[in-house]
PDB file of C-alpha atoms in Angstrom:
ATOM      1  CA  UNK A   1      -4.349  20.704  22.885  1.00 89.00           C
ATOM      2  CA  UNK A   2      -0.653  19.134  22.460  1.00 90.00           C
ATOM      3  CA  UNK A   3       0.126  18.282  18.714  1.00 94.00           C
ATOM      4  CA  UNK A   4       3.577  17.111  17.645  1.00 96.00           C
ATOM      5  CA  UNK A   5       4.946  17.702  14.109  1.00 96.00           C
ATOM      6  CA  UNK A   6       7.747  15.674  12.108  1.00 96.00           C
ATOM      7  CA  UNK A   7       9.371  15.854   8.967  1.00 92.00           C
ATOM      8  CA  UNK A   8       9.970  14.879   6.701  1.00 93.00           C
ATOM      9  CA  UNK A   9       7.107  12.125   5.395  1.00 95.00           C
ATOM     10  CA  UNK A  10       9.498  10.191   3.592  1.00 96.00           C
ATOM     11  CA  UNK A  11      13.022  10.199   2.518  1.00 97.00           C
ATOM     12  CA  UNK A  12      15.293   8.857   0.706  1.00 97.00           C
ATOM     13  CA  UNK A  13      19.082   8.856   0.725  1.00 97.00           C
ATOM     14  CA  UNK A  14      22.431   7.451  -0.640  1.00 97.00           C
ATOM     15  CA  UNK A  15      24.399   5.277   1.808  1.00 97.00           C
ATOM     16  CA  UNK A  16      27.028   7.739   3.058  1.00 97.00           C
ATOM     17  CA  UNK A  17      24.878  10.845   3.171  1.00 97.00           C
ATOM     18  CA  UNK A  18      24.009  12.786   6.444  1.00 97.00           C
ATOM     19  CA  UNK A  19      20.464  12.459   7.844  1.00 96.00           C
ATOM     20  CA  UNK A  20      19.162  15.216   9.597  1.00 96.00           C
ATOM     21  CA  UNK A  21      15.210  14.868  11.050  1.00 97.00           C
ATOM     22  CA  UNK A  22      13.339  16.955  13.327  1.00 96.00           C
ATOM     23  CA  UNK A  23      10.299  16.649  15.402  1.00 97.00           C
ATOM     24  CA  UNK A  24       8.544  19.852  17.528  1.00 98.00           C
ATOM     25  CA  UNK A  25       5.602  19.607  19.838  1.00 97.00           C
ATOM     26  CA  UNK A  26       3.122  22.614  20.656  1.00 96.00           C
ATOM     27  CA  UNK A  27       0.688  22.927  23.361  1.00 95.00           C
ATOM     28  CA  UNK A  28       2.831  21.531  26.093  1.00 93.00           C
ATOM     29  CA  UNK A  29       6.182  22.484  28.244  1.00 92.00           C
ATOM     30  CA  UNK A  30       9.055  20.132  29.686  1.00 95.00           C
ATOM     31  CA  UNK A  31       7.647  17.155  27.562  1.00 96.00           C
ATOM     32  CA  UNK A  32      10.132  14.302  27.704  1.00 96.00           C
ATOM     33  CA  UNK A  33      11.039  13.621  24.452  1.00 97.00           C
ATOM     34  CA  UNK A  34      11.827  10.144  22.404  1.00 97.00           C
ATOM     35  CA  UNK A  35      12.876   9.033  19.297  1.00 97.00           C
ATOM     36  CA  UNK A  36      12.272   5.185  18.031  1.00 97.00           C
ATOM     37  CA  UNK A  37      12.747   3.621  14.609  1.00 96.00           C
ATOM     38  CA  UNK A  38      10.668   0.413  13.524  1.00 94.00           C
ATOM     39  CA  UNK A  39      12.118  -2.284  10.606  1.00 86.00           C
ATOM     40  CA  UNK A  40       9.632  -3.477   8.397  1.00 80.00           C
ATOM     41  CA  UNK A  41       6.903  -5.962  10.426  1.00 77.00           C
ATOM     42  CA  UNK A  42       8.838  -5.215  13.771  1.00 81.00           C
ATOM     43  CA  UNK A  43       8.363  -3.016  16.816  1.00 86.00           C
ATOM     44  CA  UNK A  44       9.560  -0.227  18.369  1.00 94.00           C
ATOM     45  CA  UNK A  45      13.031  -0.030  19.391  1.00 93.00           C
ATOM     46  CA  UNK A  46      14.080   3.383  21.382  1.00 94.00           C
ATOM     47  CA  UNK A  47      16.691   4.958  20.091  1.00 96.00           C
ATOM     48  CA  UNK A  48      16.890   8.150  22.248  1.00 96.00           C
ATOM     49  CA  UNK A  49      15.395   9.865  25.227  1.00 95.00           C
ATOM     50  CA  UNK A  50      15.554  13.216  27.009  1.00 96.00           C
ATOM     51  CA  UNK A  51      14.116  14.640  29.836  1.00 95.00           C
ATOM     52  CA  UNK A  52      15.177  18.149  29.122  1.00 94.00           C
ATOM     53  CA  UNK A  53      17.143  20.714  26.637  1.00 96.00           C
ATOM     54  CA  UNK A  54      20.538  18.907  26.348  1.00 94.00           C
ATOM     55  CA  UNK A  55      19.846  16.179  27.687  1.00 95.00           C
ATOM     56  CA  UNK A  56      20.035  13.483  25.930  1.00 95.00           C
ATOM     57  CA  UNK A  57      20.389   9.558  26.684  1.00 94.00           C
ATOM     58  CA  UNK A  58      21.158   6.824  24.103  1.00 92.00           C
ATOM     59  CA  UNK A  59      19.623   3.166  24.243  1.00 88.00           C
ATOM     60  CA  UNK A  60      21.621   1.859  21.622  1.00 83.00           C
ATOM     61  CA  UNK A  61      24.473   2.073  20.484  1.00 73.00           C
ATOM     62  CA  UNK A  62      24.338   2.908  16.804  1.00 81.00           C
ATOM     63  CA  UNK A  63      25.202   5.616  13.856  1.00 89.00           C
ATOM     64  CA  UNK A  64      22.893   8.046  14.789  1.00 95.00           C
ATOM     65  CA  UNK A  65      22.803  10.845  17.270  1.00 96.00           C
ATOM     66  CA  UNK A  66      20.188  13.076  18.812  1.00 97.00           C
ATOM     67  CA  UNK A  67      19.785  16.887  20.392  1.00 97.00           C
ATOM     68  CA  UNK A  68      17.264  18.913  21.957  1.00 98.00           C
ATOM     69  CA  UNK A  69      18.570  22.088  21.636  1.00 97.00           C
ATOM     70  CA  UNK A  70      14.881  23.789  22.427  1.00 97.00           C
ATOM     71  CA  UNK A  71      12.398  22.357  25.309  1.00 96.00           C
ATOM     72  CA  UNK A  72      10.142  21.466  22.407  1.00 97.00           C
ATOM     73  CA  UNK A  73      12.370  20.376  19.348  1.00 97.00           C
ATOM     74  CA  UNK A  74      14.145  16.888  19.104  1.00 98.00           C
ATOM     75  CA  UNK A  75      16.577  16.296  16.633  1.00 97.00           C
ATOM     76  CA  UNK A  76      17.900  13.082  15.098  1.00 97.00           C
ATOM     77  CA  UNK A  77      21.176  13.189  12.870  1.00 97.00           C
ATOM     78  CA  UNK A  78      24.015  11.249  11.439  1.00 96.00           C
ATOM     79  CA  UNK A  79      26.855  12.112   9.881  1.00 96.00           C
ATOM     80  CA  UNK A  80      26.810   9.089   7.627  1.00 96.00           C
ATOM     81  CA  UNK A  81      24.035   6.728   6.765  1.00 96.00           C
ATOM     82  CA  UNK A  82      24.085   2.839   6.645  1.00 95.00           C
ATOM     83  CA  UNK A  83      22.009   0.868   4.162  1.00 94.00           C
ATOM     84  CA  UNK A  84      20.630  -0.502   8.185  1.00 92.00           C
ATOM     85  CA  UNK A  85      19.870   2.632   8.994  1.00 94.00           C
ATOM     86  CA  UNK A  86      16.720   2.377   6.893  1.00 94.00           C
ATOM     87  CA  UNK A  87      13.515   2.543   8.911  1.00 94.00           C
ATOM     88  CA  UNK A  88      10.622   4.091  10.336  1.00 97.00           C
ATOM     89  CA  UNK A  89      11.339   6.746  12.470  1.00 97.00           C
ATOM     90  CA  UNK A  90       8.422   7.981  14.970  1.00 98.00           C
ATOM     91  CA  UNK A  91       8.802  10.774  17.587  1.00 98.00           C
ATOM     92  CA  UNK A  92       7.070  11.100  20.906  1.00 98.00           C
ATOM     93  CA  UNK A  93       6.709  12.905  23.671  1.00 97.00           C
ATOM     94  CA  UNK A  94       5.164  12.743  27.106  1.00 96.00           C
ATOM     95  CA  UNK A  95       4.214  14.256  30.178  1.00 93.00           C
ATOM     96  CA  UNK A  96       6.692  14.612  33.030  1.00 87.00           C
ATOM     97  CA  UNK A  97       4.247  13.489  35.039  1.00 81.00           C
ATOM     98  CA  UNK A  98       4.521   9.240  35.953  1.00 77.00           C
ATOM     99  CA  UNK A  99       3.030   6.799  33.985  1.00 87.00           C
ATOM    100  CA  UNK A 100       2.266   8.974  31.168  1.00 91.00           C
ATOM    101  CA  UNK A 101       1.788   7.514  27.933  1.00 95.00           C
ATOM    102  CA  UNK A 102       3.479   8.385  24.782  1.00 97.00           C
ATOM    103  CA  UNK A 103       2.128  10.132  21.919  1.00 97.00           C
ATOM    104  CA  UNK A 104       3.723   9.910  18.323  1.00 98.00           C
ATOM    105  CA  UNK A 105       4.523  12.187  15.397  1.00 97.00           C
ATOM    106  CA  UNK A 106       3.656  10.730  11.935  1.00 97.00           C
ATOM    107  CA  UNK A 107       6.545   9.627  11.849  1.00 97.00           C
ATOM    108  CA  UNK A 108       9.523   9.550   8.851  1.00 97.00           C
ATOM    109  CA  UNK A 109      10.329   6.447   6.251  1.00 96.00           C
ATOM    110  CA  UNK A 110      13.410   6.581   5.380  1.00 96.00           C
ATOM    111  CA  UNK A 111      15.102   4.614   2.592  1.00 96.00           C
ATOM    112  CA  UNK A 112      18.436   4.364   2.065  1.00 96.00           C
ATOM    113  CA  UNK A 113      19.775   3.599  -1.335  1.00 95.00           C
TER     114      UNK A 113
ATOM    115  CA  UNK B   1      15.601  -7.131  29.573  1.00 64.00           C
ATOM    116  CA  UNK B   2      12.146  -6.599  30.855  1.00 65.00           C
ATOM    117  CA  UNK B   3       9.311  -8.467  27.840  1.00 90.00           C
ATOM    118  CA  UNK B   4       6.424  -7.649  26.644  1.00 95.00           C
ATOM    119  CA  UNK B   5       5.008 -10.488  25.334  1.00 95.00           C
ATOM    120  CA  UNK B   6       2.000 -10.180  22.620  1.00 95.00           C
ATOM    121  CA  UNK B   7       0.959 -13.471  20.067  1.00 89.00           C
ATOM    122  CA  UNK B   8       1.888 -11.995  16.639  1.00 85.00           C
ATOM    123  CA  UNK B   9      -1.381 -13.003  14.578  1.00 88.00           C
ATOM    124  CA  UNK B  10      -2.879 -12.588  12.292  1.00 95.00           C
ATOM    125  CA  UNK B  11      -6.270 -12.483  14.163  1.00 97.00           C
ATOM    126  CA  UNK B  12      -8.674 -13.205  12.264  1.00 97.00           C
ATOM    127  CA  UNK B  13     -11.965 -11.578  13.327  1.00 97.00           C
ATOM    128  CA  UNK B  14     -15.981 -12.015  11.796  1.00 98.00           C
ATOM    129  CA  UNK B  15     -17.612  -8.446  11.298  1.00 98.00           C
ATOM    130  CA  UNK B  16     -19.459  -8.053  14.415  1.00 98.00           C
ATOM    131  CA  UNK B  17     -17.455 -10.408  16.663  1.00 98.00           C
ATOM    132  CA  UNK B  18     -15.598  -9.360  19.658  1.00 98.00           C
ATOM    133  CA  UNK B  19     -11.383  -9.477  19.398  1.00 98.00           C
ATOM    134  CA  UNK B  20      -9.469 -10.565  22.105  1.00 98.00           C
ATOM    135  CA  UNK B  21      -6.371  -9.923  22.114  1.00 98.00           C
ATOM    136  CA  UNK B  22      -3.596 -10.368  25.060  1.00 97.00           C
ATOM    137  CA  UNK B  23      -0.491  -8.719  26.151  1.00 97.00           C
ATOM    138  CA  UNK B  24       1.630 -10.679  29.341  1.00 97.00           C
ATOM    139  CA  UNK B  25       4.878  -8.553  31.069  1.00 96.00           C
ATOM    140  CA  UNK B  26       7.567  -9.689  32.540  1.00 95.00           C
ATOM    141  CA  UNK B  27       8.363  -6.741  35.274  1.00 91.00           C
ATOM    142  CA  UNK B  28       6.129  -7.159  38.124  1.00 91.00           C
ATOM    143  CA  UNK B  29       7.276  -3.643  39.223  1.00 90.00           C
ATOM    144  CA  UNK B  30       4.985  -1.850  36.253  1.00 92.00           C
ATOM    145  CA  UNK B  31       2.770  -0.133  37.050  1.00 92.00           C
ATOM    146  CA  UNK B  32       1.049   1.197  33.877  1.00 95.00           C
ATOM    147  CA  UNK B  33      -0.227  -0.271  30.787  1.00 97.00           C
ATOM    148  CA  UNK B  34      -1.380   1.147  27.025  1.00 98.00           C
ATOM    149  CA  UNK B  35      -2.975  -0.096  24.342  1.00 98.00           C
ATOM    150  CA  UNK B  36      -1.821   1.497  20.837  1.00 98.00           C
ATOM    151  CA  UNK B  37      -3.211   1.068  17.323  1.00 98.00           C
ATOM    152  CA  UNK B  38      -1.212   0.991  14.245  1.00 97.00           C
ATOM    153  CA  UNK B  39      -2.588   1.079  11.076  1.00 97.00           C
ATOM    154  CA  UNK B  40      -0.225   0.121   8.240  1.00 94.00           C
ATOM    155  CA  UNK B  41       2.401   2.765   7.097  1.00 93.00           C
ATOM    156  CA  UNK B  42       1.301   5.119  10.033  1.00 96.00           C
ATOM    157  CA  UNK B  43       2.091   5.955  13.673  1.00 97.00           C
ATOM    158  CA  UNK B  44       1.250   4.291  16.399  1.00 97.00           C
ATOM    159  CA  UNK B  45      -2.197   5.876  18.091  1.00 98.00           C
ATOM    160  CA  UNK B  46      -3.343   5.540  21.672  1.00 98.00           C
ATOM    161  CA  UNK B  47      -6.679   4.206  22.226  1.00 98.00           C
ATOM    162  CA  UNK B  48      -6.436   2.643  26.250  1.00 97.00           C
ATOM    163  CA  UNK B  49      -4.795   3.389  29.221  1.00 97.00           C
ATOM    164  CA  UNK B  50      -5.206   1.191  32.820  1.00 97.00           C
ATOM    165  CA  UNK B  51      -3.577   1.742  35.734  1.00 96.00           C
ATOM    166  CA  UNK B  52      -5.526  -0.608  38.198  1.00 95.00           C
ATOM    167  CA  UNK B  53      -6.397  -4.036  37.969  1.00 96.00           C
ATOM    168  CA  UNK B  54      -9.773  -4.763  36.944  1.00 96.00           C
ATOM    169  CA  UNK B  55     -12.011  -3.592  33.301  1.00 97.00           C
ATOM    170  CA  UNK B  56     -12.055  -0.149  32.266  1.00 97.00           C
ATOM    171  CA  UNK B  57     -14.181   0.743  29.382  1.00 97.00           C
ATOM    172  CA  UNK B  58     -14.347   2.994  26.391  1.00 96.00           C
ATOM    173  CA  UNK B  59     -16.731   2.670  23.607  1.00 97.00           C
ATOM    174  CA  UNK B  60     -16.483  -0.239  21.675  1.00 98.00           C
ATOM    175  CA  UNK B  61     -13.017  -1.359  23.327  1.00 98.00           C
ATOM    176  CA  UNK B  62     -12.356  -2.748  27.307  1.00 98.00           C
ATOM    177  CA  UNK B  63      -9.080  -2.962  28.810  1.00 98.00           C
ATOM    178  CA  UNK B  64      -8.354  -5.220  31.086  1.00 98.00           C
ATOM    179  CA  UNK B  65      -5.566  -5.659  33.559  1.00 98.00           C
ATOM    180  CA  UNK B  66      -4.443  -8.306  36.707  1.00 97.00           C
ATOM    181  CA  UNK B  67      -1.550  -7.602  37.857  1.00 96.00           C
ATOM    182  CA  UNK B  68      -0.809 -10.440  40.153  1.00 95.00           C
ATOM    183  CA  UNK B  69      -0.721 -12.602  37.059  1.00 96.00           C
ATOM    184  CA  UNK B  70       0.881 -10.032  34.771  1.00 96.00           C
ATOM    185  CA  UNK B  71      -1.190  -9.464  32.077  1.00 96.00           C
ATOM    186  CA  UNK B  72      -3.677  -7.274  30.433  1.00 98.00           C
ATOM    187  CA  UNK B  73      -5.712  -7.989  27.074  1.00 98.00           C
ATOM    188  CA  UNK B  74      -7.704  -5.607  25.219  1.00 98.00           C
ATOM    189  CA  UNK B  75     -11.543  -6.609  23.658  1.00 98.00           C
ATOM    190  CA  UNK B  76     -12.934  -5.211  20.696  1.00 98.00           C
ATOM    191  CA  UNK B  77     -16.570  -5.608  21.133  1.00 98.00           C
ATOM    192  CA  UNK B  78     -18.566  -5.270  17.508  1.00 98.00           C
ATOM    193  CA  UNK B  79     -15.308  -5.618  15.024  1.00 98.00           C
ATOM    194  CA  UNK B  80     -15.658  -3.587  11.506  1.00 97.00           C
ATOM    195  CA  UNK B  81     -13.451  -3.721   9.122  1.00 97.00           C
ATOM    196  CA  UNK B  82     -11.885  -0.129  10.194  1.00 97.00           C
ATOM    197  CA  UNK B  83     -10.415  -2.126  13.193  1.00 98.00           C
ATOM    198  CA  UNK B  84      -7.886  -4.213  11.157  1.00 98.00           C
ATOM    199  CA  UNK B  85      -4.777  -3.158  12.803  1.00 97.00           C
ATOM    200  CA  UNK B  86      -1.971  -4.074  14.392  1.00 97.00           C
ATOM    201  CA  UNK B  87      -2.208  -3.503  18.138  1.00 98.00           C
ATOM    202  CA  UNK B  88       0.451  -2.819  20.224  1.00 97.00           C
ATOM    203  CA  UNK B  89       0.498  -3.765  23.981  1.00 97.00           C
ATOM    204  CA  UNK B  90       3.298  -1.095  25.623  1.00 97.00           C
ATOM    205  CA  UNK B  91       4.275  -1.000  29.758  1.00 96.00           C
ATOM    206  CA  UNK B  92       5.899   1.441  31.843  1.00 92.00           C
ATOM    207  CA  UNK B  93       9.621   0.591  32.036  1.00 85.00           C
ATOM    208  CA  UNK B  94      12.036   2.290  34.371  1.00 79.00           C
ATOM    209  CA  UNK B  95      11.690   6.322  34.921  1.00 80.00           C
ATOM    210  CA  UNK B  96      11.512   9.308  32.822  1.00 83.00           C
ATOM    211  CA  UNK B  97       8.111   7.954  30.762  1.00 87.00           C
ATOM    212  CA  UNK B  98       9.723   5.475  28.911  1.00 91.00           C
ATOM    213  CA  UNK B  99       8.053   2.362  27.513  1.00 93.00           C
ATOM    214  CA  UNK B 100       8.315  -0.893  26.439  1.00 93.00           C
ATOM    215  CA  UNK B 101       6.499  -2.182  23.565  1.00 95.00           C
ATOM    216  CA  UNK B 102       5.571  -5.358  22.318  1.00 94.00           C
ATOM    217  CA  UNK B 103       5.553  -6.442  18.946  1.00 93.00           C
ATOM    218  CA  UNK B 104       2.160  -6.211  18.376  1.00 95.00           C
ATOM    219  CA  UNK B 105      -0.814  -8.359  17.526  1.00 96.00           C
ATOM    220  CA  UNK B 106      -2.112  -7.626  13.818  1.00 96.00           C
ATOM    221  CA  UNK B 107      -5.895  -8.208  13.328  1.00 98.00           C
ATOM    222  CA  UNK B 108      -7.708  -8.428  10.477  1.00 98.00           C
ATOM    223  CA  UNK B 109     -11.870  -7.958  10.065  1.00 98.00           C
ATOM    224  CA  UNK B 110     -13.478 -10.127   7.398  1.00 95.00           C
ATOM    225  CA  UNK B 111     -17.086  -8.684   6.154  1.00 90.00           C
TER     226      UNK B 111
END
């Protein structure tokens, strides 16, 4: 069975600081790849997706970047962190397959002091 | 911007009732639709997937979906407490898998 790891838990980190996070999946190959963050009481906002290593599309424009530099590891860094950049940060893949859903990692709280 | 429209709640929900709870999109071009689960501090978790219009069932929980009006709702039949939640309605948008969520209808389960 597929299982996707992320870490860390929880984090926390002074404004300035770079952020680095990273997400894996087992069990599957060519899984497109996502990474979202979710402010307190809101939903989901994509921040990246990729359909394959180095591939890599942005939804937002923001202070963050991504990279898959492996078909099953997603990375999500930034060189300097905003007090916004706080968050929940969830990564998930699916199938390459249509109308897949999306599973989720446990996903990373990160406060920024 | 393609919605995903979902009322924000709370629901709140006798032990033993059945929850209702409804989910309306915007792109009539969608053509699949998940149900998530979110407990508080934690990932979101699937629990229903529909692709045709109609009821599909599993366990205590039925999706539903009609696509000519543009909605789909989700029932929780026998509520317990373990079901307070927020649930999250999400819709295929655009290629490569991606989805768009809505902001999620938070029930709560009174004994």
């Amino acid at each position: 069975s597929q299982t996707i790891h992320q870490w860390p838990a929880t984090l926390v980190q002074p404004v300035g600081s770079p952020l680095s996070l990273e997400c894996t999946v087992e069990g599957t190959s060519n899984p497109n790849l996502y990474w979202y963050r979710q402010a307190a009481g809101r939903g989901l906002q994509l921040l990246f997706y990729s359909v394959g290593i180095g591939q890599i599309s942005s939804e937002v424009p923001q202070n963050l970047s991504a990279s898959r530099p492996q078909d099953r590891q997603f990375i999500l860094s930034s060189k300097k962190l905003l007090l916004s950049d706080s968050g929940f940060y969830l990564c998930a893949w699916s199938d390459r397959a249509s109308n897949q859903p999306q599973h989720f990692g446990d996903g990373t709280r990160l406060s920024i002091l | 911007q393609k919605e995903v429209e979902q009322n924000s709640g709370p629901l709140s929900v006798p032990e033993g009732a059945i929850a209702s709870l409804n989910c309306t999109y915007s792109d009539r071009g969608s053509q699949s639709f998940f149900w998530y689960r979110q407990y508080s501090g934690k990932s979101p978790e699937l629990i229903m997937s529909i692709y045709s219009n109609g009821d599909k069932e599993d366990g205590r929980f039925t999706a539903q979906l009609n696509k000519a009006s543009q909605y789909v709702s989700l029932l929780i039949r026998d509520s317990q407490p373990s079901d307070s939640a927020t649930y999250l309605c999400a819709v295929n948008r655009g290629s490569w898998g991606k989805l768009q969520f809505g902001a999620g209808t938070q029930v709560v389960v009174t004994p």
